[in-house]
Short mmCIF file of C-alpha atoms in Angstrom, two decimals:
data_model
loop_
_atom_site.label_atom_id
_atom_site.label_comp_id
_atom_site.label_asym_id
_atom_site.label_seq_id
_atom_site.Cartn_x
_atom_site.Cartn_y
_atom_site.Cartn_z
CA GLU A 1 65.19 -67.03 48.36
CA GLN A 2 62.93 -69.53 50.04
CA PHE A 3 60.21 -67.02 50.33
CA ARG A 4 60.73 -66.06 46.73
CA GLN A 5 60.33 -69.58 45.44
CA ALA A 6 57.35 -70.07 47.52
CA ILE A 7 55.59 -67.07 46.10
CA GLN A 8 56.51 -68.01 42.54
CA MET A 9 54.94 -71.48 43.14
CA ASN A 10 51.88 -70.00 44.69
CA PRO A 11 51.15 -66.19 44.00
CA THR A 12 48.31 -66.23 46.67
CA LYS A 13 50.58 -66.83 49.53
CA CYS A 14 49.81 -63.53 50.90
CA LYS A 15 51.32 -63.93 54.45
CA THR A 16 54.59 -65.10 52.82
CA MET A 17 54.58 -62.15 50.41
CA GLU A 18 54.07 -59.64 53.25
CA ARG A 19 56.94 -61.26 55.23
CA LEU A 20 59.24 -60.97 52.23
CA ALA A 21 58.13 -57.45 51.56
CA ASN A 22 58.86 -56.57 55.19
CA LEU A 23 62.27 -58.04 55.00
CA TYR A 24 63.06 -56.19 51.80
CA TYR A 25 61.96 -52.97 53.64
CA ASP A 26 64.26 -53.76 56.53
CA LYS A 27 67.09 -54.36 54.07
CA LYS A 28 66.31 -50.85 52.58
CA SER A 29 65.43 -52.77 49.18
CA TYR A 30 62.56 -50.31 48.64
CA THR A 31 61.85 -51.06 44.99
CA ASP A 32 61.45 -54.81 45.62
CA ALA A 33 59.30 -54.12 48.71
CA ILE A 34 57.03 -51.89 46.79
CA ALA A 35 56.62 -54.34 43.88
CA LEU A 36 55.51 -57.14 46.41
CA TYR A 37 53.16 -54.97 48.29
CA ARG A 38 51.50 -54.04 44.97
CA GLN A 39 51.25 -57.62 44.25
CA MET A 40 49.40 -58.13 47.46
CA LEU A 41 46.98 -55.42 46.41
CA ASN A 42 46.25 -57.16 43.26
CA SER A 43 46.33 -60.78 44.26
CA CYS A 44 45.43 -60.87 48.16
CA SER A 45 41.59 -60.05 48.39
CA GLN A 46 41.94 -60.72 52.16
CA SER A 47 44.68 -58.23 52.74
CA GLN A 48 44.05 -54.83 54.34
CA PRO A 49 44.47 -52.51 51.59
CA ALA A 50 44.47 -49.56 53.82
CA ARG A 51 47.44 -50.91 55.62
CA VAL A 52 49.25 -52.16 52.41
CA ASN A 53 48.93 -48.78 50.64
CA ALA A 54 50.43 -47.35 54.01
CA PHE A 55 53.42 -49.65 53.66
CA ILE A 56 54.08 -48.71 50.18
CA GLY A 57 53.78 -45.05 51.22
CA ARG A 58 56.27 -45.65 53.95
CA CYS A 59 58.65 -47.31 51.49
CA TYR A 60 58.44 -44.26 49.22
CA PHE A 61 58.99 -42.01 52.09
CA SER A 62 62.05 -44.02 53.23
CA ALA A 63 63.43 -43.67 49.65
CA ASN A 64 63.22 -40.08 49.77
CA GLN A 65 60.36 -39.89 47.10
CA ALA A 66 57.93 -37.77 49.35
CA ASP A 67 55.35 -37.03 46.44
CA SER A 68 54.78 -40.57 45.63
CA ALA A 69 54.62 -41.43 49.30
CA VAL A 70 51.85 -39.08 49.94
CA GLN A 71 49.72 -40.41 47.16
CA TYR A 72 49.60 -43.93 48.81
CA LEU A 73 49.38 -42.78 52.24
CA ASP A 74 46.38 -40.55 51.11
CA LYS A 75 44.69 -43.63 49.93
CA ALA A 76 45.46 -45.43 53.01
CA VAL A 77 43.79 -42.90 55.25
CA ALA A 78 40.86 -42.58 52.98
CA LEU A 79 40.25 -46.36 53.39
CA ASP A 80 41.02 -46.15 57.23
CA SER A 81 41.14 -42.83 59.00
CA SER A 82 42.35 -44.45 62.06
CA LEU A 83 45.69 -45.38 60.58
CA PHE A 84 47.76 -42.84 62.45
CA PHE A 85 51.14 -44.12 61.49
CA ALA A 86 50.08 -43.47 57.90
CA ARG A 87 49.04 -39.76 58.95
CA SER A 88 52.29 -39.35 60.72
CA ILE A 89 54.40 -40.44 57.74
CA GLY A 90 52.27 -38.40 55.55
CA VAL A 91 53.05 -35.36 57.61
CA ARG A 92 56.72 -35.93 57.59
CA SER A 93 56.72 -36.55 53.88
CA LEU A 94 55.05 -33.41 53.13
CA ALA A 95 57.19 -31.32 55.56
CA SER A 96 60.37 -32.66 54.12
CA ALA A 97 59.10 -31.85 50.50
CA GLY A 98 58.61 -28.27 51.76
CA ARG A 99 54.83 -28.68 51.24
CA MET A 100 53.83 -27.05 54.48
CA ASP A 101 50.30 -26.09 53.57
CA ASP A 102 49.61 -29.54 52.83
CA ALA A 103 51.50 -30.86 55.92
CA ASN A 104 49.35 -28.45 58.16
CA GLN A 105 46.30 -29.75 56.62
CA TRP A 106 47.00 -33.32 57.30
CA TYR A 107 48.06 -32.30 60.81
CA MET A 108 44.99 -30.48 61.53
CA ASN A 109 42.64 -33.30 60.13
CA ALA A 110 44.75 -35.80 62.42
CA LEU A 111 44.25 -33.36 65.43
CA GLU A 112 40.53 -33.23 64.88
CA TYR A 113 40.31 -37.16 64.66
CA ALA A 114 42.69 -37.37 67.68
CA LYS A 115 40.21 -35.31 70.02
CA ARG A 116 37.95 -38.45 70.02
CA ASP A 117 40.58 -40.07 72.36
CA PRO A 118 43.33 -37.79 73.17
CA ALA A 119 45.42 -40.18 75.45
CA LYS A 120 45.42 -42.71 72.71
CA TYR A 121 46.78 -40.49 69.98
CA LYS A 122 48.98 -38.21 72.02
CA ASN A 123 52.18 -39.54 70.90
CA ASP A 124 51.14 -39.51 67.29
CA ILE A 125 50.09 -35.97 67.35
CA ASN A 126 53.25 -34.88 69.52
CA GLY A 127 55.33 -36.64 66.52
CA MET A 128 53.42 -34.84 63.72
CA ALA A 129 53.51 -31.44 65.47
CA GLN A 130 57.22 -31.84 66.08
CA SER A 131 58.13 -32.58 62.47
CA ILE A 132 56.11 -29.58 61.25
CA SER A 133 57.57 -27.27 63.97
CA ALA A 134 61.13 -28.45 63.25
CA SER A 135 60.53 -27.40 59.45
CA TYR A 136 59.33 -24.15 60.42
CA LEU A 137 62.18 -23.53 62.88
CA GLU A 138 64.69 -24.35 60.26
CA LYS A 139 63.17 -21.64 58.14
CA LYS A 140 62.94 -19.24 60.87
CA ASP A 141 59.24 -18.86 60.34
CA TYR A 142 58.39 -18.02 63.91
CA LYS A 143 54.83 -17.00 62.99
CA ASN A 144 53.70 -20.21 61.62
CA LEU A 145 55.66 -22.10 64.20
CA GLN A 146 53.68 -20.44 66.88
CA ARG A 147 50.26 -21.13 65.12
CA VAL A 148 51.10 -24.81 65.04
CA CYS A 149 52.33 -24.83 68.78
CA LYS A 150 49.20 -23.29 69.91
CA THR A 151 47.01 -26.19 68.69
CA TRP A 152 49.79 -28.49 69.96
CA VAL A 153 49.94 -27.35 73.66
CA GLU A 154 46.00 -26.90 73.66
CA PHE A 155 45.88 -30.72 72.78
CA ASP A 156 48.62 -31.70 75.12
CA PRO A 157 49.74 -29.10 77.64
CA THR A 158 52.18 -31.52 79.06
CA SER A 159 54.29 -31.80 76.04
CA GLU A 160 57.82 -30.71 76.68
CA TYR A 161 58.55 -29.99 73.13
CA GLY A 162 55.18 -28.29 72.31
CA ASN A 163 56.09 -25.82 75.10
CA LEU A 164 59.53 -25.52 74.08
CA PHE A 165 58.88 -24.64 70.39
CA MET A 166 56.30 -22.28 71.77
CA ALA A 167 58.83 -20.52 73.82
CA ILE A 168 61.27 -20.41 70.84
CA SER A 169 58.56 -18.86 68.49
CA TYR A 170 58.02 -16.09 70.88
CA GLN A 171 61.55 -15.56 71.36
CA GLY A 172 62.20 -15.48 67.57
CA MET A 173 59.52 -12.78 67.29
CA GLY A 174 61.08 -10.62 70.16
CA ASP A 175 58.37 -11.23 72.68
CA LYS A 176 60.21 -11.78 75.79
CA GLU A 177 57.37 -12.26 78.46
CA PRO A 178 55.54 -15.29 76.91
CA ALA A 179 58.90 -16.69 75.83
CA CYS A 180 59.88 -16.67 79.47
CA LYS A 181 56.54 -18.04 80.51
CA TYR A 182 56.94 -21.07 78.05
CA TYR A 183 60.40 -21.80 79.12
CA GLY A 184 59.05 -21.91 82.59
CA GLU A 185 56.47 -24.34 81.54
CA VAL A 186 59.21 -26.50 80.00
CA LEU A 187 61.17 -26.64 83.14
CA LYS A 188 58.12 -27.73 85.11
CA ILE A 189 57.87 -30.61 82.80
CA ASN A 190 61.63 -31.28 82.63
CA PRO A 191 63.82 -29.29 85.21
CA ASN A 192 66.90 -30.60 83.25
CA SER A 193 66.19 -28.83 80.09
CA LYS A 194 69.33 -27.20 79.01
CA VAL A 195 67.90 -25.28 76.10
CA SER A 196 65.20 -23.85 78.36
CA LYS A 197 67.64 -22.86 81.23
CA ASP A 198 70.09 -21.29 78.81
CA ASN A 199 67.55 -19.34 76.84
CA LYS A 200 65.75 -18.28 79.94
CA LYS A 201 68.97 -16.93 81.43
CA SER A 202 70.05 -15.21 78.05
CA LEU A 203 66.47 -13.40 77.89
CA GLY A 204 66.96 -12.38 81.61
CA CYS A 205 63.70 -14.10 82.64
CA PRO A 206 62.69 -13.66 86.44
#
């Protein structure tokens, strides 16, 4: 209430506005948060519009309004291509909406950017690839799952889940030898992977 009163008295209190918007987001009052972030875009010339658009997109994603989320996340990335949290939420939004072609395009664009500094963006790429892979696995679309995983493990050969999804894609397509190979790669990274142990055993891998 104190934040609201301060903003009403002085609509240019941008830091206060952002703090209140963040509090609304934490309380899952997404409509109120979006209204304040929009007010920031209109009233706060010193605010970072890319970041604020990303926050609006995050609110829409959390409110299960994926298409609206993507509109603002797209603006955010256009203004600042290094905003990887916006890219990540964009991929998750598109995948959750079943817009897999668009999700893949966002992922591939992020992947190309991330090649400038793989260590810095490794976790972001892993998160994006995992979201897309989980959607393909749910649909049992092993061909597209494998296509995504190839780019994933090329970028980060040490990714446990990249290798695991790759193994699952081969198993789903009935290709035993490479499935065994990638389950083996997972176990090199994480010797305690129960899924890999169980699937390797069920396939009769050497």
